[in-house]
Coordinates of C-alpha atoms in Angstrom, one line a residue:
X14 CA -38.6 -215.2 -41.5
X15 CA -41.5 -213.8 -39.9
X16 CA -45.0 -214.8 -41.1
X17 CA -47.1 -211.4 -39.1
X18 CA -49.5 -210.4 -41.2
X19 CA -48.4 -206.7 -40.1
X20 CA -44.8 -207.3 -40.3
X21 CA -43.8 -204.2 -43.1
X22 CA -42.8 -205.4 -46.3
X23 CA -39.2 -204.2 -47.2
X24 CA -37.5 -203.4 -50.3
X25 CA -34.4 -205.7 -51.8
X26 CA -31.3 -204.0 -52.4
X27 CA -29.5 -205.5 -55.7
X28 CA -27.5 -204.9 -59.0
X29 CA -28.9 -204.5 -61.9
X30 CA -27.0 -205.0 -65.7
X31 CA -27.5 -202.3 -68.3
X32 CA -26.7 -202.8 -71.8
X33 CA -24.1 -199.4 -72.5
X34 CA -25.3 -198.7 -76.0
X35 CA -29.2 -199.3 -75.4
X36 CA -29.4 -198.5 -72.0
X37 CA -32.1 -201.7 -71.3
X38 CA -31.8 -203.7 -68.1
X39 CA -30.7 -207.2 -68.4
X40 CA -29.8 -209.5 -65.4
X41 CA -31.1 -208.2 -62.2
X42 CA -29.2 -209.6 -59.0
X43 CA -31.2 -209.3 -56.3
X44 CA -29.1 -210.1 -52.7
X45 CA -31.7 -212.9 -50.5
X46 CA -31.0 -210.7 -47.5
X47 CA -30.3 -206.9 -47.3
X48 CA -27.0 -206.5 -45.2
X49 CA -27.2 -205.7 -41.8
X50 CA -24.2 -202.8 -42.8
X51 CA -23.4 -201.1 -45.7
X52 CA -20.2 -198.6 -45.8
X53 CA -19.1 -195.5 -47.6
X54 CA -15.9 -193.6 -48.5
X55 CA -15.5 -190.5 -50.3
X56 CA -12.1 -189.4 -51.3
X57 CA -12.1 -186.3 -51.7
X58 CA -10.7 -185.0 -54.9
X59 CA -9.1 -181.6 -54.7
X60 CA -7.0 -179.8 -57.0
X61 CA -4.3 -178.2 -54.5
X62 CA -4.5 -181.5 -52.2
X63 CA -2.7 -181.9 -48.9
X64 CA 0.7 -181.1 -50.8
X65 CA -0.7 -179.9 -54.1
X66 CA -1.2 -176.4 -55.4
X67 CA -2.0 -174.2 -52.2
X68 CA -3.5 -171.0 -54.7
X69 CA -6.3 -173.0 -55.5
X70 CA -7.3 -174.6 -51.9
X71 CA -11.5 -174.9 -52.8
X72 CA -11.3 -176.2 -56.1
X73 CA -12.4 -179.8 -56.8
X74 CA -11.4 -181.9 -59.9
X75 CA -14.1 -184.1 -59.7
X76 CA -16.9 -186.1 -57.7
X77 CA -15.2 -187.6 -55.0
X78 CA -14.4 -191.4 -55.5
X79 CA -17.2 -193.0 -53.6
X80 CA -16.9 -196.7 -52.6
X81 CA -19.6 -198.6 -51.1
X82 CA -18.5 -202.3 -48.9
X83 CA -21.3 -204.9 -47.5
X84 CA -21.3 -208.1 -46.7
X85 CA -24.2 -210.4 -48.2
X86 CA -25.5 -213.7 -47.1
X87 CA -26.4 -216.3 -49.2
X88 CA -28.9 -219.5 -48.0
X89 CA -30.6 -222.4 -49.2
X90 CA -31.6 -223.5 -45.8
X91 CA -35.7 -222.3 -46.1
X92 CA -35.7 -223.6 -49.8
X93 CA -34.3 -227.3 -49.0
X94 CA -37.0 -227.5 -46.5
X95 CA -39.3 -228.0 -49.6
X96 CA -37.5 -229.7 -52.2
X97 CA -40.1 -230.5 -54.4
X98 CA -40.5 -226.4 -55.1
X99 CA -36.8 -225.9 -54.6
X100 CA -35.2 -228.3 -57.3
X101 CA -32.4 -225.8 -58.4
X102 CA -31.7 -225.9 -54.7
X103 CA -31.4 -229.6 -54.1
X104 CA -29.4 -230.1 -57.6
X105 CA -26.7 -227.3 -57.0
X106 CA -27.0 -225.7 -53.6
X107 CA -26.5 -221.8 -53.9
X108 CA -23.8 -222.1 -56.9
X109 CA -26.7 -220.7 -59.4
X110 CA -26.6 -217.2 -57.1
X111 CA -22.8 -217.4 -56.7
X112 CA -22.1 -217.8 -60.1
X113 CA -24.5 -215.0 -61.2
X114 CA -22.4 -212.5 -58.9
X115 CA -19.0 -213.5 -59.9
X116 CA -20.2 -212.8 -63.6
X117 CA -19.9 -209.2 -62.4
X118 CA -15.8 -210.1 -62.4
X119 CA -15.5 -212.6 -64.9
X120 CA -15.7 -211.8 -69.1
X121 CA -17.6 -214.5 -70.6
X122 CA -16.3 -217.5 -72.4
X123 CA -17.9 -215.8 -75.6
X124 CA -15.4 -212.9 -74.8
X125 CA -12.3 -214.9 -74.3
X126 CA -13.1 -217.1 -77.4
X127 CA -13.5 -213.8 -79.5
X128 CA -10.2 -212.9 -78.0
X129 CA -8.2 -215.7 -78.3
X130 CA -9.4 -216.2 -81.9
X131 CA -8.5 -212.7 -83.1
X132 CA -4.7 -213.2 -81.5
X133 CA -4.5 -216.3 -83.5
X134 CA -5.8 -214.4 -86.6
X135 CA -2.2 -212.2 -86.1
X136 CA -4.6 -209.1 -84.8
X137 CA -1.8 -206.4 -83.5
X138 CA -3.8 -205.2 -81.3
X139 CA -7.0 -206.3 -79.2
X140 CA -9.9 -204.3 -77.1
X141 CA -10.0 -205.3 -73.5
X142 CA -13.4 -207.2 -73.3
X143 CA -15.4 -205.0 -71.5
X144 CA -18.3 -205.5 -69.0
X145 CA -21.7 -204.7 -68.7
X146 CA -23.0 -201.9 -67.1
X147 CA -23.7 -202.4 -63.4
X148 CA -25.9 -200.5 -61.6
X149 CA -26.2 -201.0 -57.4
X150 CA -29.7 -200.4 -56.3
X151 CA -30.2 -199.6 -52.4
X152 CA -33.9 -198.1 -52.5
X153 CA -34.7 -195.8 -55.4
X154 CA -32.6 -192.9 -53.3
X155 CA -29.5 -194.8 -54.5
X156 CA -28.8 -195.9 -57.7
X157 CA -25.2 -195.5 -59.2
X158 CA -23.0 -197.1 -61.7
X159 CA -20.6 -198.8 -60.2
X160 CA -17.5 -201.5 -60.6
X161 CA -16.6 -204.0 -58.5
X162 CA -13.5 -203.6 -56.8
X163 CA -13.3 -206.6 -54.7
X164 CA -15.2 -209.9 -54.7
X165 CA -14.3 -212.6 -52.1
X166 CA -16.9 -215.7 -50.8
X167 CA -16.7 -217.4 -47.5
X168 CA -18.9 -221.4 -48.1
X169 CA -19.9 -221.9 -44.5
X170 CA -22.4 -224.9 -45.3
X171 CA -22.8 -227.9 -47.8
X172 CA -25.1 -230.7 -48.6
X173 CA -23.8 -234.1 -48.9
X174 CA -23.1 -233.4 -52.4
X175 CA -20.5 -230.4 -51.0
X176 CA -23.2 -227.9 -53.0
X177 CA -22.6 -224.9 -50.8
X178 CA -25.6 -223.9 -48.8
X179 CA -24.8 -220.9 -47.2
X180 CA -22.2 -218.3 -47.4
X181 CA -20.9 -214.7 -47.4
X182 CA -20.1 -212.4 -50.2
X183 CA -18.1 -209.4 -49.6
X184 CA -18.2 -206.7 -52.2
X185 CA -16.5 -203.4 -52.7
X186 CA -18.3 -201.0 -55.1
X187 CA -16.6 -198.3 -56.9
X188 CA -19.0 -195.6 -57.7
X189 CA -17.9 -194.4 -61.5
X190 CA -18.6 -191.0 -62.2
X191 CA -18.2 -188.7 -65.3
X192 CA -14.4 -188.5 -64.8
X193 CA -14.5 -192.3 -65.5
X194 CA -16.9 -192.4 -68.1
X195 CA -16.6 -189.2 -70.1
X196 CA -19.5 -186.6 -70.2
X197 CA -20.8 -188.3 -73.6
X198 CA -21.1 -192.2 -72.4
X199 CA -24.9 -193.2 -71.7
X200 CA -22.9 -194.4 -67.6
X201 CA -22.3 -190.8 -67.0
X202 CA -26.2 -190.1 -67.4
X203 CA -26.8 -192.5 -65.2
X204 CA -24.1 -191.1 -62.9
X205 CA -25.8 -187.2 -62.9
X206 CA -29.2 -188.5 -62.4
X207 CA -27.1 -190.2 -59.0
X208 CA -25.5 -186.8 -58.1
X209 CA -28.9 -184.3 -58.9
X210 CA -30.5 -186.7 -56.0
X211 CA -28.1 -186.4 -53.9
X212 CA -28.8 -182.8 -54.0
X213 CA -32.3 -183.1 -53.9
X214 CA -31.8 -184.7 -51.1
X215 CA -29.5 -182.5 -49.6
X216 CA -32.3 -179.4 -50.0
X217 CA -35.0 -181.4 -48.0
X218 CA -32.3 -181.6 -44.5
X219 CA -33.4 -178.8 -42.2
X220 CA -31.0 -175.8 -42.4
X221 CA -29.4 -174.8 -38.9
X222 CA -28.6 -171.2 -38.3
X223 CA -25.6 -169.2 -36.7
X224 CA -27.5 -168.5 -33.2
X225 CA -26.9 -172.3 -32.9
X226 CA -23.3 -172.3 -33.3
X227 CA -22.8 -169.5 -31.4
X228 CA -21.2 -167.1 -33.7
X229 CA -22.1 -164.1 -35.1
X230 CA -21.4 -161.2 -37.6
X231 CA -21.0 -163.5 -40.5

């Protein structure tokens, strides 16, 4: 990593757990590196479709389904240079900062024990254990619920211990909207506050005009 003093100081990009009912953060994940890529895909959601209804051709059901994909890179390597200030590194390698991000997939052991001991109370019927919150932040232009779609790890490195010491996360984000949440959940706030930006943002691009594209009498 670069040591200029004039090198520009830039932002993390991360996820962030909110707590549904009070809306307070809780566990912020912040990624070591910000990926060199990150993808998008909207899916358009239309009412008439490619085969659907063909009277209704411009109306939408909903906010597209917006997915976000990167690739993130974990590494010990600059912390096991200095062990003495890096213990959690030495101990366990980078399992702390895997384990944190597979929480995002996994309930807790709380939940399954809640669950497991309601079944063997006889309850006829048992809530899925749900999840916290997750928001992904990528500068304070994007922040959006979202729910992880797909989670896989690539261990390129370990100490003599077989701690990993370096590897590469690859995460899918589903961007949920007020069709998933419902228009009354504290997520779909959070999900507007997403969308008005986007607009926001959308008001500030220079507007081109017809002589451009050539046509006229519109």
């Amino acid at each position: 990593m670069s040591t200029y003093p004039r090198t520009p100081y830039t932002l993390k990009c991360g996820i962030v757990m909110i707590d549904a009912l009070t809306r307070r953060a809780g566990r912020v994940i912040v990624l070591q590196y910000t990926p060199d890529h990150l993808s998008r895909t909207l899916q358009v959601q239309s009412v008439g479709g490619d085969t659907g209804d063909r009277t209704e051709p411009l109306r939408f059901k909903g906010p597209p389904v917006e997915t976000f994909r990167l690739e993130a890179e974990i590494d010990a390597t600059d912390q096991l240079e200095f062990p003495d200030a890096n213990k959690t590194a030495v101990e366990v390698g980078i399992f702390p900062q895997l384990a944190a991000l597979e929480a995002l997939v996994t309930p807790t052991s709380a939940q399954v024990d809640a669950a497991d001991a309601l079944m063997t109370q006889g309850a006829i019927e048992i809530a899925p254990m749900e999840s916290p919150l997750a928001l992904f932040v990528w500068s304070a232009q994007r922040v959006a619920p979202v729910r992880v779609t797909e989670f896989s790890v690539t261990e390129e490195a370990f100490d003599i211990s077989l701690n990993p010491t370096r590897a590469r996360v690859t995460l899918a984000l589903r961007v949920l909207s007020v069709n998933d949440f419902g228009i009354d959940h504290p997520g779909a706030a959070l999900y507007m506050s997403y969308l008005k930006n986007k607009e926001a943002l959308a008001l500030r691009a220079v507007a081109g005009s017809l002589d451009q594209l050539g046509v006229k009498g519109l």
